[in-house]
Coordinates of C-alpha atoms and ligand atoms in Angstrom, one line a residue:
M1 CA 0.1 -0.1 0.0
E2 CA 1.2 3.4 -0.9
I3 CA 0.1 6.3 1.6
V4 CA -0.1 9.8 0.0
I5 CA -1.0 12.6 2.6
L6 CA -1.9 15.9 1.1
P7 CA -2.8 19.2 2.6
D8 CA -6.4 19.3 1.6
P9 CA -9.3 17.6 -0.4
E10 CA -8.6 19.7 -3.5
Q11 CA -5.2 18.4 -3.8
V12 CA -6.3 14.7 -3.2
Q13 CA -8.9 15.1 -5.9
K14 CA -6.4 16.8 -8.4
L15 CA -3.8 14.0 -7.8
A16 CA -6.2 11.5 -8.4
A17 CA -7.4 12.9 -11.5
K18 CA -3.7 13.3 -12.8
I19 CA -3.3 9.7 -12.2
V20 CA -6.7 8.5 -13.9
K21 CA -5.9 11.0 -16.8
A22 CA -2.4 9.6 -17.4
Q23 CA -3.5 6.1 -17.1
V24 CA -6.4 6.5 -19.7
T25 CA -3.9 8.4 -22.1
Q26 CA -1.7 5.4 -22.0
E27 CA -4.6 2.9 -22.2
P28 CA -7.5 4.5 -24.1
N29 CA -9.6 1.3 -23.6
L30 CA -9.0 1.3 -19.9
V31 CA -11.7 -0.6 -17.6
L32 CA -12.5 1.9 -15.0
G33 CA -14.1 0.7 -11.7
C34 CA -16.4 3.9 -10.5
A35 CA -17.3 4.8 -7.0
T36 CA -19.9 7.3 -6.0
G37 CA -20.5 9.4 -3.0
S38 CA -19.2 13.0 -1.7
T39 CA -15.6 12.0 -2.1
M40 CA -16.1 11.2 -5.7
E41 CA -17.8 14.3 -6.8
G42 CA -15.0 16.7 -6.7
F43 CA -12.7 14.2 -8.0
Y44 CA -14.9 13.5 -11.4
A45 CA -15.3 17.4 -11.8
E46 CA -11.4 17.5 -11.7
L47 CA -11.0 14.6 -14.1
L48 CA -13.4 16.4 -16.4
R49 CA -11.6 19.6 -16.0
H50 CA -8.3 17.8 -16.8
G51 CA -9.7 17.1 -20.3
A52 CA -9.0 13.3 -20.2
I53 CA -10.3 11.5 -23.4
L54 CA -12.6 9.0 -22.2
D55 CA -14.3 7.8 -25.4
G56 CA -12.8 4.4 -25.4
V57 CA -13.1 3.8 -21.5
T58 CA -15.6 1.0 -20.1
T59 CA -16.9 1.5 -16.6
F60 CA -18.3 -0.7 -13.9
N61 CA -19.7 0.9 -10.9
L62 CA -19.2 -0.6 -7.3
D63 CA -22.7 -0.7 -6.0
E64 CA -26.3 0.4 -6.0
Y65 CA -29.3 0.6 -3.9
L66 CA -31.7 -2.3 -4.2
G67 CA -35.4 -0.8 -5.0
L68 CA -34.1 2.3 -6.7
D69 CA -34.1 2.6 -10.5
A70 CA -31.6 4.5 -12.6
Y71 CA -34.2 7.4 -12.7
H72 CA -34.6 7.8 -9.0
P73 CA -32.6 11.0 -8.1
C74 CA -30.8 9.1 -5.3
S75 CA -29.7 6.1 -7.2
Y76 CA -26.0 5.8 -8.0
A77 CA -27.0 5.7 -11.5
A78 CA -28.5 9.0 -11.4
F79 CA -25.3 10.1 -9.4
M80 CA -23.1 8.8 -12.3
Q81 CA -25.3 10.3 -14.9
E82 CA -25.2 13.9 -13.3
H83 CA -21.4 13.9 -12.3
F84 CA -19.7 12.0 -14.9
F85 CA -21.5 10.3 -17.8
R86 CA -23.3 13.0 -19.3
H87 CA -20.3 15.2 -19.7
T88 CA -18.3 12.4 -21.4
A89 CA -18.4 10.4 -24.6
I90 CA -18.5 7.1 -23.0
P91 CA -21.3 5.2 -25.0
P92 CA -24.1 3.8 -23.0
Q93 CA -23.3 0.0 -23.7
R94 CA -20.1 0.3 -21.9
R95 CA -21.3 1.8 -18.7
H96 CA -22.1 -0.8 -16.4
L97 CA -24.3 -0.6 -13.4
L98 CA -25.8 -2.7 -11.1
D99 CA -29.7 -2.7 -11.5
G100 CA -31.3 -1.9 -8.3
K101 CA -34.7 -3.1 -10.1
T102 CA -33.5 -6.5 -10.7
D103 CA -35.9 -9.2 -9.9
D104 CA -33.3 -11.9 -9.8
V105 CA -30.5 -10.8 -7.5
S106 CA -28.3 -13.9 -7.7
R107 CA -28.6 -14.2 -11.3
H108 CA -27.9 -10.3 -11.8
C109 CA -24.9 -10.3 -9.7
A110 CA -23.4 -13.4 -11.4
A111 CA -23.9 -11.7 -14.8
Y112 CA -22.0 -8.6 -13.4
E113 CA -19.1 -10.8 -12.4
E114 CA -19.2 -12.5 -15.8
Q115 CA -19.3 -9.0 -17.5
I116 CA -16.1 -7.9 -15.5
R117 CA -14.4 -11.1 -16.5
A118 CA -15.3 -10.9 -20.2
V119 CA -13.6 -7.5 -20.6
G120 CA -10.2 -8.8 -18.8
G121 CA -11.0 -7.4 -15.4
I122 CA -10.9 -4.0 -13.9
D123 CA -7.8 -1.9 -14.8
L124 CA -8.2 1.0 -12.2
Q125 CA -10.7 0.8 -9.4
L126 CA -11.6 4.0 -7.7
L127 CA -12.6 3.7 -4.0
G128 CA -14.0 5.9 -1.3
I129 CA -14.2 4.6 2.4
G130 CA -17.3 4.6 4.9
R131 CA -16.8 5.7 8.5
D132 CA -16.9 2.0 9.5
G133 CA -14.2 0.9 7.2
H134 CA -16.5 -0.2 4.3
I135 CA -15.3 -0.2 0.6
A136 CA -18.1 -0.5 -2.0
F137 CA -20.8 -1.4 0.3
N138 CA -19.1 -4.5 2.0
E139 CA -20.0 -3.7 5.6
P140 CA -17.8 -4.9 8.6
G141 CA -18.0 -8.5 8.8
S142 CA -18.2 -9.0 5.1
S143 CA -16.2 -12.1 3.7
L144 CA -12.7 -10.9 2.4
A145 CA -13.2 -13.2 -0.6
S146 CA -16.8 -12.0 -1.2
R147 CA -18.2 -11.4 -4.8
T148 CA -21.0 -9.2 -6.1
R149 CA -24.1 -9.9 -4.0
L150 CA -26.8 -8.4 -1.8
K151 CA -25.8 -6.7 1.4
I152 CA -27.7 -5.0 4.4
L153 CA -26.3 -1.5 5.2
T154 CA -25.3 -0.8 8.7
P155 CA -27.4 1.8 10.6
L156 CA -24.1 4.0 10.5
T157 CA -24.1 3.9 6.8
R158 CA -27.7 4.5 6.5
E159 CA -27.5 7.4 8.9
S160 CA -24.1 8.9 6.9
N161 CA -25.9 8.5 3.6
A162 CA -29.3 10.2 4.7
R163 CA -27.5 13.4 3.8
H164 CA -27.8 12.3 0.1
F165 CA -31.7 12.0 0.4
P166 CA -34.4 14.6 0.8
P167 CA -35.6 14.9 4.3
G168 CA -38.2 12.4 5.2
W169 CA -36.9 9.9 2.7
E170 CA -35.7 6.4 3.8
V171 CA -32.4 5.3 3.0
P172 CA -32.7 1.7 1.5
K173 CA -31.5 -1.0 3.7
Y174 CA -30.7 -3.3 0.9
V175 CA -27.8 -2.8 -1.6
L176 CA -26.1 -4.7 -4.4
T177 CA -22.4 -4.3 -4.4
M178 CA -19.1 -5.9 -5.8
G179 CA -17.5 -7.9 -3.3
I180 CA -14.3 -7.5 -1.7
G181 CA -12.9 -10.6 -3.7
T182 CA -14.2 -8.7 -6.8
I183 CA -12.4 -5.5 -5.9
L184 CA -9.0 -7.2 -4.9
E185 CA -8.8 -8.5 -8.5
A186 CA -8.6 -5.1 -9.8
H187 CA -5.1 -4.4 -11.3
R188 CA -4.8 -1.4 -9.4
C189 CA -6.8 0.5 -6.6
L190 CA -6.8 4.3 -5.8
L191 CA -8.6 4.9 -2.5
L192 CA -9.5 8.6 -1.6
A193 CA -10.7 10.1 1.5
F194 CA -10.7 13.3 3.5
G195 CA -12.0 14.7 6.5
E196 CA -11.8 13.9 10.3
S197 CA -14.8 11.6 10.0
K198 CA -12.6 9.1 8.0
A199 CA -9.6 9.3 10.3
E200 CA -10.4 6.2 12.3
A201 CA -11.3 3.9 9.3
I202 CA -8.3 5.0 7.4
A203 CA -6.1 4.1 10.5
A204 CA -7.8 0.7 10.6
A205 CA -7.6 0.0 7.0
V206 CA -3.8 1.0 6.6
E207 CA -2.3 0.1 9.9
G208 CA -4.8 -2.0 11.7
P209 CA -4.9 -5.7 11.6
L210 CA -6.2 -7.3 8.4
S211 CA -9.7 -8.2 9.4
A212 CA -13.4 -8.3 8.2
D213 CA -14.2 -5.9 11.0
C214 CA -12.6 -3.2 8.6
P215 CA -13.3 -4.3 4.9
A216 CA -10.9 -1.9 3.6
S217 CA -8.0 -3.4 5.5
A218 CA -8.2 -6.5 2.8
L219 CA -6.5 -3.8 0.5
Q220 CA -3.2 -4.5 2.4
F221 CA -3.2 -7.7 0.5
H222 CA -3.7 -5.8 -2.7
Q223 CA -0.3 -5.5 -4.7
R224 CA -0.9 -2.0 -6.1
T225 CA -3.0 0.2 -4.0
T226 CA -2.5 3.9 -3.5
V227 CA -4.4 5.6 -0.5
I228 CA -4.6 9.5 -1.3
I229 CA -5.9 11.5 1.7
D230 CA -5.8 14.7 3.4
G231 CA -4.2 15.7 6.8
A232 CA -7.5 15.7 8.6
A233 CA -8.1 11.7 7.3
A234 CA -4.4 11.1 8.3
Q235 CA -4.6 12.2 11.8
K236 CA -4.9 8.8 13.5
L237 CA -2.2 7.2 11.5
R238 CA 0.9 6.4 13.8
R239 CA 3.2 6.5 10.9
A240 CA 2.1 9.7 9.0
E241 CA 5.3 11.4 9.3
Y242 CA 7.0 8.3 7.6
Y243 CA 4.5 8.3 4.9
R244 CA 5.0 11.9 4.3
T245 CA 8.8 11.5 4.2
V246 CA 8.4 8.6 1.7
Y247 CA 6.2 10.6 -0.7
E248 CA 8.6 13.6 -0.5
N249 CA 11.7 11.6 -1.2
K250 CA 10.3 9.5 -4.0
P251 CA 13.0 9.1 -6.8
N252 CA 11.7 10.7 -10.0
W253 CA 11.1 7.3 -11.8
M254 CA 9.0 6.2 -8.9
R255 CA 7.1 9.2 -8.8
R256 CA 6.3 8.8 -12.5
E257 CA 5.3 5.2 -12.0
L258 CA 2.7 6.6 -9.2
E259 CA 1.5 9.5 -11.3
G260 CA 1.8 7.8 -14.7
E261 CA 3.7 10.4 -16.3
Ligands
F6R301 C1 -20.2 4.1 -3.1 C2 -19.0 3.6 -2.3 C3 -19.0 3.9 -0.9 C4 -18.5 5.2 -0.7 C5 -18.5 5.4 1.0 C6 -17.9 6.9 1.2 O1 -20.1 3.9 -4.3 O2 -18.4 2.7 -2.8 O3 -18.1 2.8 -0.3 O4 -17.3 5.3 -1.2 O5 -19.6 5.2 1.5 O6 -19.0 7.7 0.8 P1 -18.7 9.3 0.8 O7 -17.7 9.7 -0.2 O8 -20.1 9.8 0.6 O9 -18.3 9.6 2.4

Protein backbone atom coordinates (compact mmCIF):
# COMPACT_ATOMS: atom_id res chain seq x y z
CA MET A 1 0.00 0.00 0.00
CA GLU A 2 1.24 3.44 -0.82
CA ILE A 3 -0.01 6.28 1.39
CA VAL A 4 -0.02 9.84 0.05
CA ILE A 5 -0.99 12.58 2.51
CA LEU A 6 -1.81 15.95 0.98
CA PRO A 7 -2.84 19.22 2.65
CA ASP A 8 -6.49 19.40 1.51
CA PRO A 9 -9.31 17.59 -0.34
CA GLU A 10 -8.73 19.64 -3.52
CA GLN A 11 -5.18 18.33 -3.80
CA VAL A 12 -6.38 14.76 -3.14
CA GLN A 13 -8.86 15.07 -6.01
CA LYS A 14 -6.31 16.77 -8.28
CA LEU A 15 -3.68 14.06 -7.81
CA ALA A 16 -6.25 11.29 -8.31
CA ALA A 17 -7.50 12.97 -11.51
CA LYS A 18 -3.92 13.34 -12.74
CA ILE A 19 -3.26 9.62 -12.17
CA VAL A 20 -6.46 8.54 -13.92
CA LYS A 21 -5.89 10.88 -16.85
CA ALA A 22 -2.33 9.61 -17.28
CA GLN A 23 -3.48 6.01 -17.21
CA VAL A 24 -6.31 6.65 -19.70
CA THR A 25 -3.85 8.40 -21.99
CA GLN A 26 -1.62 5.32 -21.94
CA GLU A 27 -4.53 2.85 -22.16
CA PRO A 28 -7.42 4.50 -24.05
CA ASN A 29 -9.53 1.33 -23.61
CA LEU A 30 -9.10 1.33 -19.84
CA VAL A 31 -11.67 -0.51 -17.72
CA LEU A 32 -12.45 1.90 -14.89
CA GLY A 33 -14.15 0.81 -11.67
CA CYS A 34 -16.27 3.75 -10.50
CA ALA A 35 -17.32 4.79 -7.00
CA THR A 36 -19.93 7.36 -5.97
CA GLY A 37 -20.53 9.52 -2.89
CA SER A 38 -19.31 12.92 -1.68
CA THR A 39 -15.64 12.00 -1.95
CA MET A 40 -15.99 11.27 -5.65
CA GLU A 41 -18.01 14.33 -6.70
CA GLY A 42 -15.05 16.71 -6.81
CA PHE A 43 -12.84 13.99 -8.27
CA TYR A 44 -15.08 13.53 -11.34
CA ALA A 45 -15.27 17.30 -11.80
CA GLU A 46 -11.48 17.49 -11.63
CA LEU A 47 -11.04 14.59 -14.08
CA LEU A 48 -13.36 16.30 -16.56
CA ARG A 49 -11.51 19.60 -16.07
CA HIS A 50 -8.22 17.81 -16.85
CA GLY A 51 -9.69 17.08 -20.30
CA ALA A 52 -9.07 13.33 -20.22
CA ILE A 53 -10.20 11.62 -23.45
CA LEU A 54 -12.59 9.02 -22.11
CA ASP A 55 -14.34 7.83 -25.29
CA GLY A 56 -12.70 4.37 -25.23
CA VAL A 57 -13.21 3.73 -21.53
CA THR A 58 -15.47 0.99 -20.13
CA THR A 59 -16.90 1.52 -16.64
CA PHE A 60 -18.25 -0.72 -13.88
CA ASN A 61 -19.84 0.84 -10.83
CA LEU A 62 -19.24 -0.64 -7.42
CA ASP A 63 -22.73 -0.62 -5.98
CA GLU A 64 -26.38 0.41 -6.10
CA TYR A 65 -29.36 0.66 -3.76
CA LEU A 66 -31.82 -2.17 -4.21
CA GLY A 67 -35.28 -0.85 -5.04
CA LEU A 68 -34.14 2.37 -6.76
CA ASP A 69 -34.26 2.52 -10.54
CA ALA A 70 -31.76 4.42 -12.68
CA TYR A 71 -34.07 7.48 -12.81
CA HIS A 72 -34.49 7.73 -9.06
CA PRO A 73 -32.63 10.93 -8.06
CA CYS A 74 -30.83 9.18 -5.18
CA SER A 75 -29.70 6.14 -7.17
CA TYR A 76 -26.02 5.76 -7.96
CA ALA A 77 -26.98 5.51 -11.63
CA ALA A 78 -28.39 9.05 -11.36
CA PHE A 79 -25.25 10.19 -9.51
CA MET A 80 -23.06 8.87 -12.31
CA GLN A 81 -25.23 10.46 -14.97
CA GLU A 82 -25.15 13.83 -13.22
CA HIS A 83 -21.49 13.97 -12.20
CA PHE A 84 -19.76 12.00 -14.94
CA PHE A 85 -21.47 10.22 -17.83
CA ARG A 86 -23.42 13.15 -19.27
CA HIS A 87 -20.15 15.08 -19.61
CA THR A 88 -18.37 12.26 -21.48
CA ALA A 89 -18.66 10.39 -24.78
CA ILE A 90 -18.55 6.96 -23.11
CA PRO A 91 -21.25 5.03 -25.01
CA PRO A 92 -24.10 3.70 -22.82
CA GLN A 93 -23.29 0.08 -23.71
CA ARG A 94 -19.89 0.46 -22.06
CA ARG A 95 -21.27 1.92 -18.82
CA HIS A 96 -22.09 -0.91 -16.43
CA LEU A 97 -24.15 -0.42 -13.31
CA LEU A 98 -25.89 -2.85 -11.02
CA ASP A 99 -29.65 -2.73 -11.56
CA GLY A 100 -31.47 -1.73 -8.37
CA LYS A 101 -34.70 -3.02 -9.87
CA THR A 102 -33.53 -6.52 -10.76
CA ASP A 103 -36.03 -9.25 -9.98
CA ASP A 104 -33.34 -11.93 -9.78
CA VAL A 105 -30.54 -10.72 -7.52
CA SER A 106 -28.36 -13.85 -7.67
CA ARG A 107 -28.48 -14.17 -11.43
CA HIS A 108 -27.92 -10.43 -11.93
CA CYS A 109 -24.88 -10.37 -9.61
CA ALA A 110 -23.35 -13.45 -11.26
CA ALA A 111 -23.89 -11.86 -14.70
CA TYR A 112 -22.15 -8.65 -13.50
CA GLU A 113 -19.11 -10.68 -12.41
CA GLU A 114 -19.14 -12.41 -15.81
CA GLN A 115 -19.24 -9.04 -17.62
CA ILE A 116 -16.18 -7.90 -15.65
CA ARG A 117 -14.35 -11.12 -16.53
CA ALA A 118 -15.34 -10.82 -20.19
CA VAL A 119 -13.55 -7.48 -20.57
CA GLY A 120 -10.41 -8.83 -18.88
CA GLY A 121 -11.02 -7.39 -15.41
CA ILE A 122 -10.89 -3.90 -13.97
CA ASP A 123 -7.70 -1.97 -14.72
CA LEU A 124 -8.18 0.85 -12.26
CA GLN A 125 -10.64 0.76 -9.37
CA LEU A 126 -11.66 4.00 -7.65
CA LEU A 127 -12.70 3.65 -4.01
CA GLY A 128 -14.02 5.79 -1.19
CA ILE A 129 -14.28 4.50 2.37
CA GLY A 130 -17.13 4.50 4.86
CA ARG A 131 -16.77 5.65 8.47
CA ASP A 132 -17.05 1.98 9.47
CA GLY A 133 -14.29 0.97 7.05
CA HIS A 134 -16.55 -0.30 4.25
CA ILE A 135 -15.39 -0.28 0.64
CA ALA A 136 -18.15 -0.36 -1.96
CA PHE A 137 -20.99 -1.54 0.33
CA ASN A 138 -19.01 -4.32 1.98
CA GLU A 139 -19.92 -3.63 5.58
CA PRO A 140 -17.89 -4.90 8.56
CA GLY A 141 -18.04 -8.68 8.75
CA SER A 142 -18.11 -9.09 4.97
CA SER A 143 -16.11 -12.02 3.69
CA LEU A 144 -12.75 -10.86 2.40
CA ALA A 145 -13.29 -13.24 -0.54
CA SER A 146 -16.83 -12.04 -1.32
CA ARG A 147 -18.19 -11.51 -4.83
CA THR A 148 -20.97 -9.25 -6.12
CA ARG A 149 -24.08 -9.85 -4.02
CA LEU A 150 -26.82 -8.36 -1.84
CA LYS A 151 -25.85 -6.73 1.47
CA ILE A 152 -27.75 -5.02 4.28
CA LEU A 153 -26.40 -1.61 5.32
CA THR A 154 -25.40 -0.87 8.91
CA PRO A 155 -27.37 1.84 10.77
CA LEU A 156 -24.18 4.00 10.67
CA THR A 157 -23.98 3.87 6.87
CA ARG A 158 -27.70 4.57 6.48
CA GLU A 159 -27.35 7.53 8.83
CA SER A 160 -24.26 8.85 6.96
CA ASN A 161 -25.94 8.49 3.57
CA ALA A 162 -29.16 10.18 4.71
CA ARG A 163 -27.51 13.47 3.68
CA HIS A 164 -27.91 12.43 0.03
CA PHE A 165 -31.69 11.89 0.43
CA PRO A 166 -34.35 14.59 0.81
CA PRO A 167 -35.62 15.01 4.40
CA GLY A 168 -38.13 12.32 5.31
CA TRP A 169 -36.94 9.85 2.64
CA GLU A 170 -35.71 6.48 3.86
CA VAL A 171 -32.22 5.33 2.89
CA PRO A 172 -32.75 1.82 1.48
CA LYS A 173 -31.62 -1.00 3.72
CA TYR A 174 -30.68 -3.42 0.92
CA VAL A 175 -27.93 -2.83 -1.61
CA LEU A 176 -26.10 -4.67 -4.37
CA THR A 177 -22.33 -4.44 -4.23
CA MET A 178 -19.19 -5.84 -5.78
CA GLY A 179 -17.46 -8.08 -3.27
CA ILE A 180 -14.10 -7.58 -1.63
CA GLY A 181 -12.77 -10.50 -3.69
CA THR A 182 -14.02 -8.73 -6.83
CA ILE A 183 -12.26 -5.49 -5.84
CA LEU A 184 -9.00 -7.23 -4.96
CA GLU A 185 -8.79 -8.56 -8.52
CA ALA A 186 -8.56 -5.03 -9.97
CA HIS A 187 -5.07 -4.39 -11.33
CA ARG A 188 -4.77 -1.11 -9.49
CA CYS A 189 -6.83 0.54 -6.71
CA LEU A 190 -6.99 4.22 -5.81
CA LEU A 191 -8.67 4.93 -2.47
CA LEU A 192 -9.51 8.55 -1.71
CA ALA A 193 -10.60 9.99 1.64
CA PHE A 194 -10.67 13.30 3.39
CA GLY A 195 -12.00 14.78 6.61
CA GLU A 196 -11.73 13.88 10.26
CA SER A 197 -14.77 11.58 10.09
CA LYS A 198 -12.69 9.13 8.01
CA ALA A 199 -9.56 9.20 10.22
CA GLU A 200 -10.44 6.14 12.30
CA ALA A 201 -11.42 4.05 9.27
CA ILE A 202 -8.22 5.04 7.45
CA ALA A 203 -6.05 4.10 10.45
CA ALA A 204 -7.79 0.72 10.72
CA ALA A 205 -7.51 0.10 6.98
CA VAL A 206 -3.84 1.03 6.69
CA GLU A 207 -2.33 0.13 10.06
CA GLY A 208 -4.89 -2.07 11.74
CA PRO A 209 -4.92 -5.84 11.59
CA LEU A 210 -6.20 -7.33 8.35
CA SER A 211 -9.72 -8.12 9.42
CA ALA A 212 -13.29 -8.37 8.14
CA ASP A 213 -14.05 -5.91 10.94
CA CYS A 214 -12.54 -3.23 8.66
CA PRO A 215 -13.25 -4.39 5.10
CA ALA A 216 -10.86 -1.80 3.62
CA SER A 217 -7.97 -3.49 5.47
CA ALA A 218 -8.22 -6.26 2.82
CA LEU A 219 -6.41 -3.80 0.52
CA GLN A 220 -3.25 -4.55 2.53
CA PHE A 221 -3.23 -7.74 0.46
CA HIS A 222 -3.54 -5.90 -2.85
CA GLN A 223 -0.31 -5.44 -4.74
CA ARG A 224 -1.00 -2.00 -6.19
CA THR A 225 -3.16 0.20 -3.98
CA THR A 226 -2.58 3.91 -3.54
CA VAL A 227 -4.37 5.64 -0.66
CA ILE A 228 -4.61 9.40 -1.19
CA ILE A 229 -5.88 11.35 1.81
CA ASP A 230 -5.81 14.78 3.37
CA GLY A 231 -4.22 15.70 6.71
CA ALA A 232 -7.53 15.41 8.58
CA ALA A 233 -8.12 11.84 7.41
CA ALA A 234 -4.47 11.02 8.26
CA GLN A 235 -4.79 12.24 11.87
CA LYS A 236 -4.91 8.79 13.43
CA LEU A 237 -2.10 7.20 11.43
CA ARG A 238 0.80 6.31 13.72
CA ARG A 239 3.27 6.49 10.85
CA ALA A 240 1.95 9.60 9.11
CA GLU A 241 5.34 11.33 9.25
CA TYR A 242 7.03 8.33 7.69
CA TYR A 243 4.48 8.21 4.81
CA ARG A 244 5.07 11.92 4.21
CA THR A 245 8.83 11.40 4.14
CA VAL A 246 8.50 8.50 1.70
CA TYR A 247 6.33 10.56 -0.65
CA GLU A 248 8.58 13.63 -0.50
CA ASN A 249 11.74 11.60 -1.12
CA LYS A 250 10.50 9.47 -3.95
CA PRO A 251 13.02 9.15 -6.76
CA ASN A 252 11.69 10.71 -9.97
CA TRP A 253 11.16 7.36 -11.70
CA MET A 254 9.01 6.16 -8.78
CA ARG A 255 7.00 9.37 -8.83
CA ARG A 256 6.44 8.87 -12.55
CA GLU A 257 5.30 5.31 -11.86
CA LEU A 258 2.83 6.57 -9.22
CA GLU A 259 1.53 9.47 -11.28
CA GLY A 260 1.80 7.66 -14.59
CA GLU A 261 3.70 10.38 -16.40
C1 LIG B 1 -20.15 4.29 -3.11
C2 LIG B 1 -19.17 3.54 -2.34
C3 LIG B 1 -19.01 3.79 -0.88
C4 LIG B 1 -18.52 5.21 -0.59
C5 LIG B 1 -18.36 5.43 0.91
C6 LIG B 1 -17.93 6.85 1.23
O1 LIG B 1 -20.12 3.90 -4.46
O2 LIG B 1 -18.49 2.73 -2.89
O3 LIG B 1 -18.12 2.86 -0.33
O4 LIG B 1 -17.29 5.40 -1.23
O5 LIG B 1 -19.58 5.17 1.54
O6 LIG B 1 -18.94 7.73 0.86
P1 LIG B 1 -18.72 9.32 0.93
O7 LIG B 1 -17.67 9.64 -0.05
O8 LIG B 1 -20.06 9.88 0.58
O9 LIG B 1 -18.29 9.60 2.33
